Coordinates of C-alpha atoms and ligand atoms in Angstrom, one line a residue:
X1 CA -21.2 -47.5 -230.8
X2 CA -22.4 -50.7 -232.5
X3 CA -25.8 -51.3 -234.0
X4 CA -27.7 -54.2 -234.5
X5 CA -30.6 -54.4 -237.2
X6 CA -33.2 -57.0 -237.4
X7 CA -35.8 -57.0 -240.5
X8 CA -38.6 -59.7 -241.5
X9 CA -39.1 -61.9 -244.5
X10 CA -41.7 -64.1 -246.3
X11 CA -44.5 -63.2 -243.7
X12 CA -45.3 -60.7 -240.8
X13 CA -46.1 -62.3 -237.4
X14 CA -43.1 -64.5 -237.3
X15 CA -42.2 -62.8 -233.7
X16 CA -39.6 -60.5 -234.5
X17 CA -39.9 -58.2 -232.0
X18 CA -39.6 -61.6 -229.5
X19 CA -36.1 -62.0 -231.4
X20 CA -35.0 -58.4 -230.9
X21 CA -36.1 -58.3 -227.1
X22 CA -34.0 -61.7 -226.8
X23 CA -30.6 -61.0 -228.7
X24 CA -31.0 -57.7 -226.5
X25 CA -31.3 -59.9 -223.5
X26 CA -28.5 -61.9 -224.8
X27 CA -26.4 -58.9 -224.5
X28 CA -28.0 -57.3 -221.5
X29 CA -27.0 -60.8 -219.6
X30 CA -23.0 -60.1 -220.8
X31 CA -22.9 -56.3 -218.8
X32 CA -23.8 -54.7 -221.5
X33 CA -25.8 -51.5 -222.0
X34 CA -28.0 -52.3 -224.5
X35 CA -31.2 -50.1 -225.8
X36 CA -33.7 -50.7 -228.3
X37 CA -36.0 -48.9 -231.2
X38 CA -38.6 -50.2 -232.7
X39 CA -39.6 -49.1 -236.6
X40 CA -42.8 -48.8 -237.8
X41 CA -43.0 -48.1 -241.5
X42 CA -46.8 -47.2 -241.4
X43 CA -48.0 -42.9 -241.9
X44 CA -49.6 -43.0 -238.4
X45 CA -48.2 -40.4 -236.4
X46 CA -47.9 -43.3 -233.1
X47 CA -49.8 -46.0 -232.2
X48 CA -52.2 -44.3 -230.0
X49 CA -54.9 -43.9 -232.2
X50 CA -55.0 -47.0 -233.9
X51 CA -57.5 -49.5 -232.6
X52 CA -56.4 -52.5 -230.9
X53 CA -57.3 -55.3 -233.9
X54 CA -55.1 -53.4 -236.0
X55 CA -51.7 -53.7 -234.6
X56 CA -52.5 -55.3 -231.0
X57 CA -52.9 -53.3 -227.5
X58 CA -51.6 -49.6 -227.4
X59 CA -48.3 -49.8 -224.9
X60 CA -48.1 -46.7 -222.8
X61 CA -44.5 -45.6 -221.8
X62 CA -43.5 -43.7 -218.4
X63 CA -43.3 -40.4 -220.4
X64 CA -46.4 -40.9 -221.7
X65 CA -45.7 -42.2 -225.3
X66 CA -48.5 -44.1 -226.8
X67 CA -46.1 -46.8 -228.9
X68 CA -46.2 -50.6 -230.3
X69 CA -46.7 -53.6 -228.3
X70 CA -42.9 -54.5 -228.9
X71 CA -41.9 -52.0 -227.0
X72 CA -43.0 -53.9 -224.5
X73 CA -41.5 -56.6 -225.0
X74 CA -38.0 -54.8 -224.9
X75 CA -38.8 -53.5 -221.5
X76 CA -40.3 -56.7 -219.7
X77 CA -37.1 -58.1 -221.5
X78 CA -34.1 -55.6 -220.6
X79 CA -35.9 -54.6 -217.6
X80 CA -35.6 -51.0 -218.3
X81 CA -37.9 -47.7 -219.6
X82 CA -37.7 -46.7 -222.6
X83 CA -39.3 -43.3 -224.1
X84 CA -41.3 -42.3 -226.9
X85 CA -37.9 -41.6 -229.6
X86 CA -37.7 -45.2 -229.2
X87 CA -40.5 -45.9 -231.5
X88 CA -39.7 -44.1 -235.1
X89 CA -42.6 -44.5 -237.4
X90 CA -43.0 -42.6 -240.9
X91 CA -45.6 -40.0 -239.5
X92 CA -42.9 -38.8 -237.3
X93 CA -40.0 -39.0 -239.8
X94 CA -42.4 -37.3 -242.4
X95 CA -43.5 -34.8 -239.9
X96 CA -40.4 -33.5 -238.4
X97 CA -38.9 -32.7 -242.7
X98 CA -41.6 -31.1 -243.4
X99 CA -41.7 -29.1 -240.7
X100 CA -38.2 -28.0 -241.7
X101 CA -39.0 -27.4 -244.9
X102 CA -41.7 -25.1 -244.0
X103 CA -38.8 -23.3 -241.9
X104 CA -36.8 -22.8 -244.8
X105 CA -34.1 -25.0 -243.2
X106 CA -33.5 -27.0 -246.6
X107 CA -32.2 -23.7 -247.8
X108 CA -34.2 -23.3 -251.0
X109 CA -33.2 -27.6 -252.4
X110 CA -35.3 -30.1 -253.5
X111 CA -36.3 -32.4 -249.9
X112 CA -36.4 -36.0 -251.2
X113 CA -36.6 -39.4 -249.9
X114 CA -32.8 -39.9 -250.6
X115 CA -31.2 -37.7 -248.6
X116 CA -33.1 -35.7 -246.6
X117 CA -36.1 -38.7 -245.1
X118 CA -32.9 -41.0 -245.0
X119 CA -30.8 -38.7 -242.6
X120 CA -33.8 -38.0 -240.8
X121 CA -34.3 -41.9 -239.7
X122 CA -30.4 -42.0 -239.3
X123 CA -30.7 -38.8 -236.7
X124 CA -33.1 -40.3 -234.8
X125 CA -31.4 -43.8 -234.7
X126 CA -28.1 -42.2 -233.4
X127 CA -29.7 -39.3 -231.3
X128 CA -31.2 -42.6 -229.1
X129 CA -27.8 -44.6 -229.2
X130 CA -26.0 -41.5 -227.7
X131 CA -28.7 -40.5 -225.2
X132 CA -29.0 -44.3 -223.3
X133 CA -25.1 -44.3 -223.6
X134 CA -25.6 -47.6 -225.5
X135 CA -22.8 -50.1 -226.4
X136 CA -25.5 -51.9 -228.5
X137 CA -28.8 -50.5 -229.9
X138 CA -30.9 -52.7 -231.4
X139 CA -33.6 -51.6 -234.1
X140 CA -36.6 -53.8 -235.2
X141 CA -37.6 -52.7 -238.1
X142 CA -41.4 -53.7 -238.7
X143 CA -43.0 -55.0 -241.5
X144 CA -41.9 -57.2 -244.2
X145 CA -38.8 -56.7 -246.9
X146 CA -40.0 -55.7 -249.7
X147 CA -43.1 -53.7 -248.3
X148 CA -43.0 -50.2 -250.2
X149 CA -43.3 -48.0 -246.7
X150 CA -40.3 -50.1 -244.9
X151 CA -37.9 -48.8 -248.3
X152 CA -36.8 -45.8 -247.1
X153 CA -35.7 -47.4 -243.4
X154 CA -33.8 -50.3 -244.8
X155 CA -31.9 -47.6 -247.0
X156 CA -31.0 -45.6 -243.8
X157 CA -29.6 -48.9 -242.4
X158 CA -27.5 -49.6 -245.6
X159 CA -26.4 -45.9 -244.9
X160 CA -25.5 -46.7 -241.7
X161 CA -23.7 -49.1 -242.3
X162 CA -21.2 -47.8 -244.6
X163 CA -20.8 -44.6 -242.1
X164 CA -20.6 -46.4 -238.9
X165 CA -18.3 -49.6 -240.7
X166 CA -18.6 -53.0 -240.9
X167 CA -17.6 -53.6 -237.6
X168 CA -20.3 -51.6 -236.2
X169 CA -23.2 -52.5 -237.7
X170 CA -24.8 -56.3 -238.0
X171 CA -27.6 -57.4 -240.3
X172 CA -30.0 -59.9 -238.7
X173 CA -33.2 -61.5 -241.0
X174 CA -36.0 -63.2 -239.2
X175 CA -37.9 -65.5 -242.0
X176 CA -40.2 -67.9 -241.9
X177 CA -39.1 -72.0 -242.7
X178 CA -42.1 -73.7 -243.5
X179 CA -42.5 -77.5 -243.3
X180 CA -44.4 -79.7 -245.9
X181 CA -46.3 -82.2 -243.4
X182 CA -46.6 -84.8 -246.1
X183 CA -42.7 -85.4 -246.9
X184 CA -41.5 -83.7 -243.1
X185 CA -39.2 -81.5 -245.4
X186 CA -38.2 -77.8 -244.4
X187 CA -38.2 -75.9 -247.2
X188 CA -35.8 -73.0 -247.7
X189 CA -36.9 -71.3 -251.0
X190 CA -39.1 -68.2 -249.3
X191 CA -36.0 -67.8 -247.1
X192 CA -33.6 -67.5 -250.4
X193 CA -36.4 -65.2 -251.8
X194 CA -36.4 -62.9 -249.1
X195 CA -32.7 -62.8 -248.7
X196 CA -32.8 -62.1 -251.9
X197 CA -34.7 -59.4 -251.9
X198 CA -32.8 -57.9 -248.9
X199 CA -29.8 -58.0 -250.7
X200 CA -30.8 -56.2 -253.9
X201 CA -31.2 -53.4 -251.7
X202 CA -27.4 -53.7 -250.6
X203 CA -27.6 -55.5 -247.6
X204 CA -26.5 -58.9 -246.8
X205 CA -27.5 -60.2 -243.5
X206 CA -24.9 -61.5 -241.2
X207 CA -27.1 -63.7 -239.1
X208 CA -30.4 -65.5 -240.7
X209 CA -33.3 -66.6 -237.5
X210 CA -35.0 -69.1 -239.3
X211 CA -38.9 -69.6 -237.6
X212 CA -40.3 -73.1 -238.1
X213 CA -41.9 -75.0 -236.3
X214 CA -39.2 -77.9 -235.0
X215 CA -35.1 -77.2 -235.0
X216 CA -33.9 -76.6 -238.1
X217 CA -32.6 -79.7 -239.5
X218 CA -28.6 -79.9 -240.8
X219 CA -29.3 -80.0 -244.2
X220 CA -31.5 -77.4 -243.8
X221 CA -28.9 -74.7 -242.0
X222 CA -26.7 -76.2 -244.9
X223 CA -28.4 -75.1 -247.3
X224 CA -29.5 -71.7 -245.8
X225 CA -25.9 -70.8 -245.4
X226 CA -24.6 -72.0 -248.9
X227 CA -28.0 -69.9 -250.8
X228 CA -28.3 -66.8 -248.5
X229 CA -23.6 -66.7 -248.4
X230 CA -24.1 -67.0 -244.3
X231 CA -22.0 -68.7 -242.7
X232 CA -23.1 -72.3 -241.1
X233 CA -22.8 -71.1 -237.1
X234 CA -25.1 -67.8 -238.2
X235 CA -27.9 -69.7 -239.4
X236 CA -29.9 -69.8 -236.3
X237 CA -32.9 -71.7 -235.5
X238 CA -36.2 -70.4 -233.6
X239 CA -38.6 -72.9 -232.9
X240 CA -41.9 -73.1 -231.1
X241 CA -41.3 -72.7 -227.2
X242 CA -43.2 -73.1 -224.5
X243 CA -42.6 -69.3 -223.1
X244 CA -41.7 -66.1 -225.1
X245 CA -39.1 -66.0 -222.1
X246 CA -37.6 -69.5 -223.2
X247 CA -36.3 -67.5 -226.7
X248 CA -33.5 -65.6 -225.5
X249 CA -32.0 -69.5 -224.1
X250 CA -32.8 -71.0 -227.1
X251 CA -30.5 -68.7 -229.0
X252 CA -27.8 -68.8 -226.4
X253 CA -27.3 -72.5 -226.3
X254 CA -27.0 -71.9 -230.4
X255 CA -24.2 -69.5 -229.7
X256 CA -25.7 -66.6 -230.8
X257 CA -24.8 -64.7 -227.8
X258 CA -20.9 -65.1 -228.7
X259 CA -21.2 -64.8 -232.4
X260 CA -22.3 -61.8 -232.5
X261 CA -20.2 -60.9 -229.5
X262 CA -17.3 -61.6 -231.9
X263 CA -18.8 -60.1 -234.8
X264 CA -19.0 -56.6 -233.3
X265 CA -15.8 -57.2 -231.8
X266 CA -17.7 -57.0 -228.1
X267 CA -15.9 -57.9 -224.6
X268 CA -18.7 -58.7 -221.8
X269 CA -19.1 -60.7 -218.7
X270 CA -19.7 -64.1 -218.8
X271 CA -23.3 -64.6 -219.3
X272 CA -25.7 -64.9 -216.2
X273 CA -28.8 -66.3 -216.8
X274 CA -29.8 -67.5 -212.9
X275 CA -32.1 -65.3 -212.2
X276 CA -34.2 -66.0 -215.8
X277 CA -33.4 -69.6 -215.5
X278 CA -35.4 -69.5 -212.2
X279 CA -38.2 -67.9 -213.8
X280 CA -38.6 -70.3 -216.5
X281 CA -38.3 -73.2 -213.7
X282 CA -41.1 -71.9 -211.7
X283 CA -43.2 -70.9 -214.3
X284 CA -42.5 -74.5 -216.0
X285 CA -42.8 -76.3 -212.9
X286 CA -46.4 -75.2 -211.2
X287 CA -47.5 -76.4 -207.7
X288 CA -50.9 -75.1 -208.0
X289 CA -53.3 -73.8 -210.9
X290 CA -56.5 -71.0 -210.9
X291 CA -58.4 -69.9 -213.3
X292 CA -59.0 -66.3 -214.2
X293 CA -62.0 -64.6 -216.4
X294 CA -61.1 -61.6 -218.3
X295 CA -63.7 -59.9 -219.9
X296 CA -63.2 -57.8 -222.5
X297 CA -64.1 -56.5 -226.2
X298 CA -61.1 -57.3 -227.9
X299 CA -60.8 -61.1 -226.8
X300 CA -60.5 -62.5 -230.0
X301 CA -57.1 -60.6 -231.2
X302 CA -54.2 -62.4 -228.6
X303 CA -52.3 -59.3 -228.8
X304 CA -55.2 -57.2 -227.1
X305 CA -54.3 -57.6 -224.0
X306 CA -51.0 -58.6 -224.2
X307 CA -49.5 -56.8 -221.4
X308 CA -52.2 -58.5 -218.9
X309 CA -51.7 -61.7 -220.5
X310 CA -47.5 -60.9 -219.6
X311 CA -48.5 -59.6 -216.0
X312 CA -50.0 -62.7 -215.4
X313 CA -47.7 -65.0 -216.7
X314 CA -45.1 -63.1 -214.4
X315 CA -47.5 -63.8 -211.2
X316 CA -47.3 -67.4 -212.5
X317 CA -43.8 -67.9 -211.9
X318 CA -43.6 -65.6 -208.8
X319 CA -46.3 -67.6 -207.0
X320 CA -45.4 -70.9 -208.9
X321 CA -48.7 -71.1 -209.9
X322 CA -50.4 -72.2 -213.5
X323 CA -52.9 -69.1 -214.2
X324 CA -55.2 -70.2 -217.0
X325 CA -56.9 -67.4 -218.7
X326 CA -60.1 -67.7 -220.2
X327 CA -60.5 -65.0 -222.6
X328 CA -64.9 -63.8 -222.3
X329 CA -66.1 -61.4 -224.8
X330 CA -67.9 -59.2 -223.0
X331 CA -70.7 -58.3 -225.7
X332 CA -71.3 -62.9 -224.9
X333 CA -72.0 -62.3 -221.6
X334 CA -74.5 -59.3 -222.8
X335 CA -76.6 -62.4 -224.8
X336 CA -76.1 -65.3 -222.4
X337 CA -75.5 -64.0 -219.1
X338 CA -73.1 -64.8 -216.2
X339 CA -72.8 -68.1 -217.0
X340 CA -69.9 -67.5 -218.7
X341 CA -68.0 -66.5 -215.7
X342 CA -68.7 -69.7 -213.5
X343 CA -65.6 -71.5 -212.5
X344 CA -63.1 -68.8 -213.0
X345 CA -61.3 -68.2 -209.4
X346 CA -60.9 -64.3 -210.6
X347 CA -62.1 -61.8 -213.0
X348 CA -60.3 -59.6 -214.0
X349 CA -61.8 -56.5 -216.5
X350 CA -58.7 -54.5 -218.8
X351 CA -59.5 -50.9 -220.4
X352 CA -60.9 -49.9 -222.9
X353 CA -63.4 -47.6 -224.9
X354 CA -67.3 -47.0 -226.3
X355 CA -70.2 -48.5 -225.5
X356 CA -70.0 -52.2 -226.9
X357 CA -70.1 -54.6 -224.6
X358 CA -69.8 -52.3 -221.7
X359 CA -73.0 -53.7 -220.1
X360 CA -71.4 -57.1 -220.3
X361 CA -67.9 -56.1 -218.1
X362 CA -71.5 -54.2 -215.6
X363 CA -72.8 -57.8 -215.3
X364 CA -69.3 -58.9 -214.9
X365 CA -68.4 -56.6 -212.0
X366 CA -72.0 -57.1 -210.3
X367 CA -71.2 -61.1 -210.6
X368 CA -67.6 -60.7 -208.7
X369 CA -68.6 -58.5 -206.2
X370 CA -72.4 -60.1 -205.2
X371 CA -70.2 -63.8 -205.0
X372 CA -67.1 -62.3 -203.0
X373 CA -65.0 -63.8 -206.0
X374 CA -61.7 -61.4 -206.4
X375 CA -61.8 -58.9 -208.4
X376 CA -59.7 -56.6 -210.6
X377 CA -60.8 -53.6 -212.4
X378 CA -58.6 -51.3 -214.4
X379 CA -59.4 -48.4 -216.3
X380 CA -63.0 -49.0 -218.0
X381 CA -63.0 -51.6 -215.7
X382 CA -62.4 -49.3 -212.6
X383 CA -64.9 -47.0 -214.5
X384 CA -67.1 -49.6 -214.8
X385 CA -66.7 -50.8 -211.4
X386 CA -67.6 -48.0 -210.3
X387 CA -70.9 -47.5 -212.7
X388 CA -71.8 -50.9 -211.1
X389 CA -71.8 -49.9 -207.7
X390 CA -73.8 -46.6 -208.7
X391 CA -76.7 -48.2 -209.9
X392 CA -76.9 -51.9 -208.1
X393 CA -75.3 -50.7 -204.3
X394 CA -76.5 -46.6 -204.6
X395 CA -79.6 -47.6 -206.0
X396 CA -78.6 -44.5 -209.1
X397 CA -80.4 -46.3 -211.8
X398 CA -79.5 -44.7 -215.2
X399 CA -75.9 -44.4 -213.4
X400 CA -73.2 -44.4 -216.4
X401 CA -69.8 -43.1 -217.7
X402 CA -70.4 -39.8 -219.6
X403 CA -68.0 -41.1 -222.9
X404 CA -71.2 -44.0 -223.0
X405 CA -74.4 -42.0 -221.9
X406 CA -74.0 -38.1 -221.9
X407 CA -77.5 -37.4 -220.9
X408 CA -77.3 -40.2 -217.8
X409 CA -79.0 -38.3 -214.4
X410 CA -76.1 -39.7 -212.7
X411 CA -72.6 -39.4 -214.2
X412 CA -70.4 -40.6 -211.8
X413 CA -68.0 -40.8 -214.3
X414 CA -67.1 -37.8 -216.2
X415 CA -64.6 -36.2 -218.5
X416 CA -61.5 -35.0 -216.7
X417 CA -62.2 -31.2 -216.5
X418 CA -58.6 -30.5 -218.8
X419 CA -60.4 -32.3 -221.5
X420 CA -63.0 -30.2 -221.8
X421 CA -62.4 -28.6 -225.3
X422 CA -59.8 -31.1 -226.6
X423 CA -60.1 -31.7 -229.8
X424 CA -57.3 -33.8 -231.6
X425 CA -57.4 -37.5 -230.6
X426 CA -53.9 -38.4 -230.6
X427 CA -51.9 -38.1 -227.8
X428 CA -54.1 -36.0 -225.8
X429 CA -55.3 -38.6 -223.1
X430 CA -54.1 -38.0 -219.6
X431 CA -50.8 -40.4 -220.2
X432 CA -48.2 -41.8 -219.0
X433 CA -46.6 -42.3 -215.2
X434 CA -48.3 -40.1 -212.6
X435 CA -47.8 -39.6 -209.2
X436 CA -50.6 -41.2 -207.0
X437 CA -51.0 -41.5 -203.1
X438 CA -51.9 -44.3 -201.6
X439 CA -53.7 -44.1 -198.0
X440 CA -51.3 -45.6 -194.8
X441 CA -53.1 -48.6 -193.5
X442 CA -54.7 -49.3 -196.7
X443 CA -55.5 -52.7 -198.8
X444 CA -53.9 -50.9 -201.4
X445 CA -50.7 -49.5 -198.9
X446 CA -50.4 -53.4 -197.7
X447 CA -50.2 -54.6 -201.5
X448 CA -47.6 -51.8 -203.0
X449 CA -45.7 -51.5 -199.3
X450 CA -45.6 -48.0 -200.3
X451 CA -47.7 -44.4 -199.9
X452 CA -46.3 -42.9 -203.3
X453 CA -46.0 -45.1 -206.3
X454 CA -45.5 -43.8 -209.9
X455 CA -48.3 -45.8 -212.4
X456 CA -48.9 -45.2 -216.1
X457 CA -52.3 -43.7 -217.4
X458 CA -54.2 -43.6 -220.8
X459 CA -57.8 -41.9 -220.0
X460 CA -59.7 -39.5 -220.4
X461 CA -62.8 -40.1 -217.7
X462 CA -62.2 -40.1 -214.1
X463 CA -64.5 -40.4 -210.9
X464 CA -66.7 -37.7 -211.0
X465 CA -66.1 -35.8 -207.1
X466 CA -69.1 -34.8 -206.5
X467 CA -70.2 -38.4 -205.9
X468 CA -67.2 -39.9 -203.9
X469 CA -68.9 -39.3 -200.6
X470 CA -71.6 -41.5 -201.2
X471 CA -69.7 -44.2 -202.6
X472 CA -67.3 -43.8 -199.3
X473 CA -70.5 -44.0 -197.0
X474 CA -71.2 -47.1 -198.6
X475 CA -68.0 -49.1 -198.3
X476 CA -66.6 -48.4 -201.6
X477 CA -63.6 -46.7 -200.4
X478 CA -60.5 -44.4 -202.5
X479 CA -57.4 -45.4 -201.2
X480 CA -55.6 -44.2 -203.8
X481 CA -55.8 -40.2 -205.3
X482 CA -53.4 -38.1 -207.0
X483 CA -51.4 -35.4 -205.1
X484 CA -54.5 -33.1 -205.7
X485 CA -56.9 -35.2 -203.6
X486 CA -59.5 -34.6 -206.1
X487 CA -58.8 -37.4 -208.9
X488 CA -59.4 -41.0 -207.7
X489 CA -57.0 -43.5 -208.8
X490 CA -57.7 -46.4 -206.5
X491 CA -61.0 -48.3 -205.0
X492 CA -61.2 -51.0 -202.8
X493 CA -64.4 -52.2 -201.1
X494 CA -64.9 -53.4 -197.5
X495 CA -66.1 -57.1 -196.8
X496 CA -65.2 -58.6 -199.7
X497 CA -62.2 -61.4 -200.2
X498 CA -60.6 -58.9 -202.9
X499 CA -62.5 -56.4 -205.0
X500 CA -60.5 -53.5 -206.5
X501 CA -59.2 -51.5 -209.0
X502 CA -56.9 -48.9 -210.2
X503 CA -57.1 -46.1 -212.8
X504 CA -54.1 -46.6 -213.8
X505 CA -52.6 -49.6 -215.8
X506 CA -50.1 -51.6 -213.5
X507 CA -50.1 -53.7 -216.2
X508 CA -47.4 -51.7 -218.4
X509 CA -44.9 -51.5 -215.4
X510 CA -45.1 -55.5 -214.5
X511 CA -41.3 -57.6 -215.5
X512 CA -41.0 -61.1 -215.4
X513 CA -38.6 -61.0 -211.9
X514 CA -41.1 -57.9 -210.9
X515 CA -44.7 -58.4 -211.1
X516 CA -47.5 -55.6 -211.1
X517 CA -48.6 -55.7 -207.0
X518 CA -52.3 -55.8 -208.1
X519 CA -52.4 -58.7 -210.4
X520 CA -50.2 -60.6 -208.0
X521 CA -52.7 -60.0 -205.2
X522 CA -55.3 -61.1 -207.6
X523 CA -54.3 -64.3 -208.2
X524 CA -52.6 -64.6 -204.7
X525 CA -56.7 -63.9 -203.3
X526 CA -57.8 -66.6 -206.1
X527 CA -55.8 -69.4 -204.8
X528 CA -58.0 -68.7 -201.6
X529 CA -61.0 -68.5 -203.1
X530 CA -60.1 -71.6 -204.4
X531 CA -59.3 -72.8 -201.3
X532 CA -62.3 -72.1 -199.7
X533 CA -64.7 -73.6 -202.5
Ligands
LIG601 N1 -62.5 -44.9 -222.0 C1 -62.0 -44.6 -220.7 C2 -61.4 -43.2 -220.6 O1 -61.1 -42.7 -221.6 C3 -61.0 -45.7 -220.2 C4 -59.7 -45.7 -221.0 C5 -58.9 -46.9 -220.8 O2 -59.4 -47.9 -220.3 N2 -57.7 -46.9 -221.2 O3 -61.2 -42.7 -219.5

């Protein structure tokens, strides 16, 4: 079993999880089995009840895990599902020892950081490694060296490396090579610092990703390598690319993929990138380009919405097709209007939660669906959608979702009836992959080529039943419900070029070679609209 580490210096942000996903890839690509586990040093619990400018969107895993954004990016990268043990914060570590030590486990000792926290992270770290079968697992560990919180995880790692052996275990550091635009120089200091830093802590990285801005020059790897005692052909460089998805090729034509191959004394195939490589070609080589609104709360953080922004961009190659995104904050299109939408081919409205700027992604929804321009609504958006249709189409006037107006005469969308009575926010959403049915003969049937698909959920609200026979009466029609019957997961409306939307987020199953169905018919029905203009 070998293990690769990565850890961050000089500055967060430096895409480290986009480093993990693609030396994973670089593996994955050689017939390896390779897994992944992100760290994150903070005392939350998970991610799930953290709010999106903190840390980015809240990924949702098949078994329901609420986890970090990177995760993510391991799946769309190793095209695989991972599960909630994958993402190890402190809350959990914390959690599970004290539990123990409430159970009398530690037999009457002292429970300290060193041992008893540190085993705790190694358990989990090996309890994964065994479970996927791994050859390689790869753990991210988040924040920045020398952060207090990320301590006791780089100590498990040092740990590990003595019991697993040299052999076993590789150090990589991610840091940050800045350039001084006056003289063009990189400079290597922070990188020694950090390094450093690491290293007083008893590990010495094996491989050093330097981030900058152009290719590291010579003198610069040079210098790197003598300071940080790497050698030459480990310092590797990471600059700017046009795709996330360009990374793992970038680090391959630097032979990462067989240094480290070597390192860890691995035997693969010989690497086949055809498949990727056509990705990259069609996304980098576009016949034809739309335009698509997304309206949202959280516009101004780029890691919101990441997984939309991802499902897109995998449309974009499939349909060779430049999809421009223009980011509208909903609560704007409260103050000026529609206006904001005009020219976008598509709109397209995520999740989300609370009452600000909900009227603006109403507006938003009226717009699409008054000027037959396609339309995608998922989650609040389906919600809203379907508030929308309630009070402009049914004529319900104070129509609204109960989490916004609990008092509204008409809630046609309501708490789930299992939440009634919840009290603890985390991790009690309805979550994760559920079964839904989708009706033969359908938009919806036509778009997935299949009556039972397997989506991933994160609410709370649904459709309230009691209303759906109106809506049906009036061409707003549930093609999609749980086994039940009784919990709507899918609209579509008649006479209109494309107007739907899912309570589910398709959005967390999409892969670059496998796009999510509904945000490829989106675009797909924008290039038409387009057409038609
Ligand atoms: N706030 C809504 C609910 O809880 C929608 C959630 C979401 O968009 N993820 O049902």
């Amino acid at each position: 079993m070998k293990y690769i580490i990565v850890t961050g210096g000089v500055i967060s942000g430096l895409g480290k999880g986009i480093t993990t996903s693609s030396i994973a890839k670089i593996l994955k690509v050689r017939g390896l089995n390779v897994t992944a586990i992100k760290i994150d040093p903070y005392l939350n619990y998970d991610a799930g009840t953290m709010n999106p400018y903190q840390h980015g969107e809240v990924f949702v895993l098949d078994d329901g895990g609420e986890v970090d954004l990177d995760l993510g990016n391991y799946e769309r990268f190793l095209d695989t599902n991972l599960t909630f043990d994958h993402n190890i914060t402190t809350g959990k570590v914390y959690k599970t020892v004290i539990e123990r030590e409430r159970r009398g486990e530690y037999l009457g000792k002292t429970v300290q950081i060193i041992p008893h926290i540190t085993e705790e992270i190694k358990r989990r770290i090996k309890k994964i490694a065994i479970e996927t079968n791994a050859d390689v697992t790869i753990i991210e560990i988040g924040g920045t060296v020398g952060d207090m919180e990320s301590m006791p995880f780089l100590e498990a790692a040092r740990q590990l490396w003595i019991e697993e052996g040299f052999r076993n275990v590789l150090f990589v550091h991610t840091t940050l090579v800045p350039m001084l635009d006056v003289v063009g120089e990189q400079k290597t200091k922070p990188t020694q610092h950090s390094v450093k830093e690491l290293r007083s802590l008893g590990i010495q990285p094996d491989i050093i990703i330097g981030r900058a801005k152009d290719w590291l020059h010579e003198d610069t790897r040079r210098k790197i390598s003598l300071f940080c005692n790497v050698p030459y052909e480990a310092v590797i460089s990471a600059p700017d690319a046009k795709s996330i998805y360009e990374v793992p090729l970038i680090f391959e034509k630097q032979g990462l993929g067989e240094y480290i191959m070597g390192k860890l004394q691995l035997w693969g195939e010989n690497p086949d990138w055809k498949s990727w490589r056509k990705f990259l070609d069609n996304l980098f080589n576009p016949k034809d380009e739309v335009t698509i609104g997304i309206v949202g709360k959280y516009v101004h953080l780029k890691d919101s919405y990441i997984s939309h922004r991802e499902a897109l961009t995998h449309v974009a190659a499939k349909l060779r097709t430049k999809v421009n995104m223009r980011w509208i904050d909903s609560e704007e299109v409260e103050e000026k209007g529609t206006s904001l939408l005009e020219g976008v081919h598509g709109i397209l409205i995520p999740g989300g939660f609370g009452s600000r700027g909900s009227e603006g992604k109403i507006m938003a929804a009226r717009y699409a669906r008054e000027n037959n321009i396609p339309f995608l609504g998922v989650c609040f958006g389906f919600q809203l959608a379907v508030v929308e249709f309630a009070r402009n189409v049914l004529g319900y006037e104070d129509a609204n979702s109960t989490e916004l107006h609990p008092s509204t005469s008409y809630p046609v969308i309501d708490l789930l009836p299992e939440q009634r009575g919840v009290e603890n926010l985390g991790g009690t959403m309805r979550l994760g992959a559920q079964k839904v049915i989708i009706e033969r003969g359908s938009r919806a049937h036509r778009i997935y080529g299949k009556t039972v698909i397997y989506e991933r959920h994160r609410h709370r609200y649904e459709v309230n039943p009691e209303f759906i026979e109106e809506f049906e009466k009036h061409g707003l029609h549930f093609s999609g419900k749980d086994e039940s019957g009784t919990r709507m997961e899918i609209f579509e409306l008649k006479d209109h070029i494309f107007y739907m939307g899912s309570q589910f987020h398709p959005e967390f199953k999409s892969r670059p070679l496998k796009p999510s169905p509904l945000h490829l018919e989106l675009v797909k029905k924008a290039l038409e609209y387009k057409r038609n203009q």
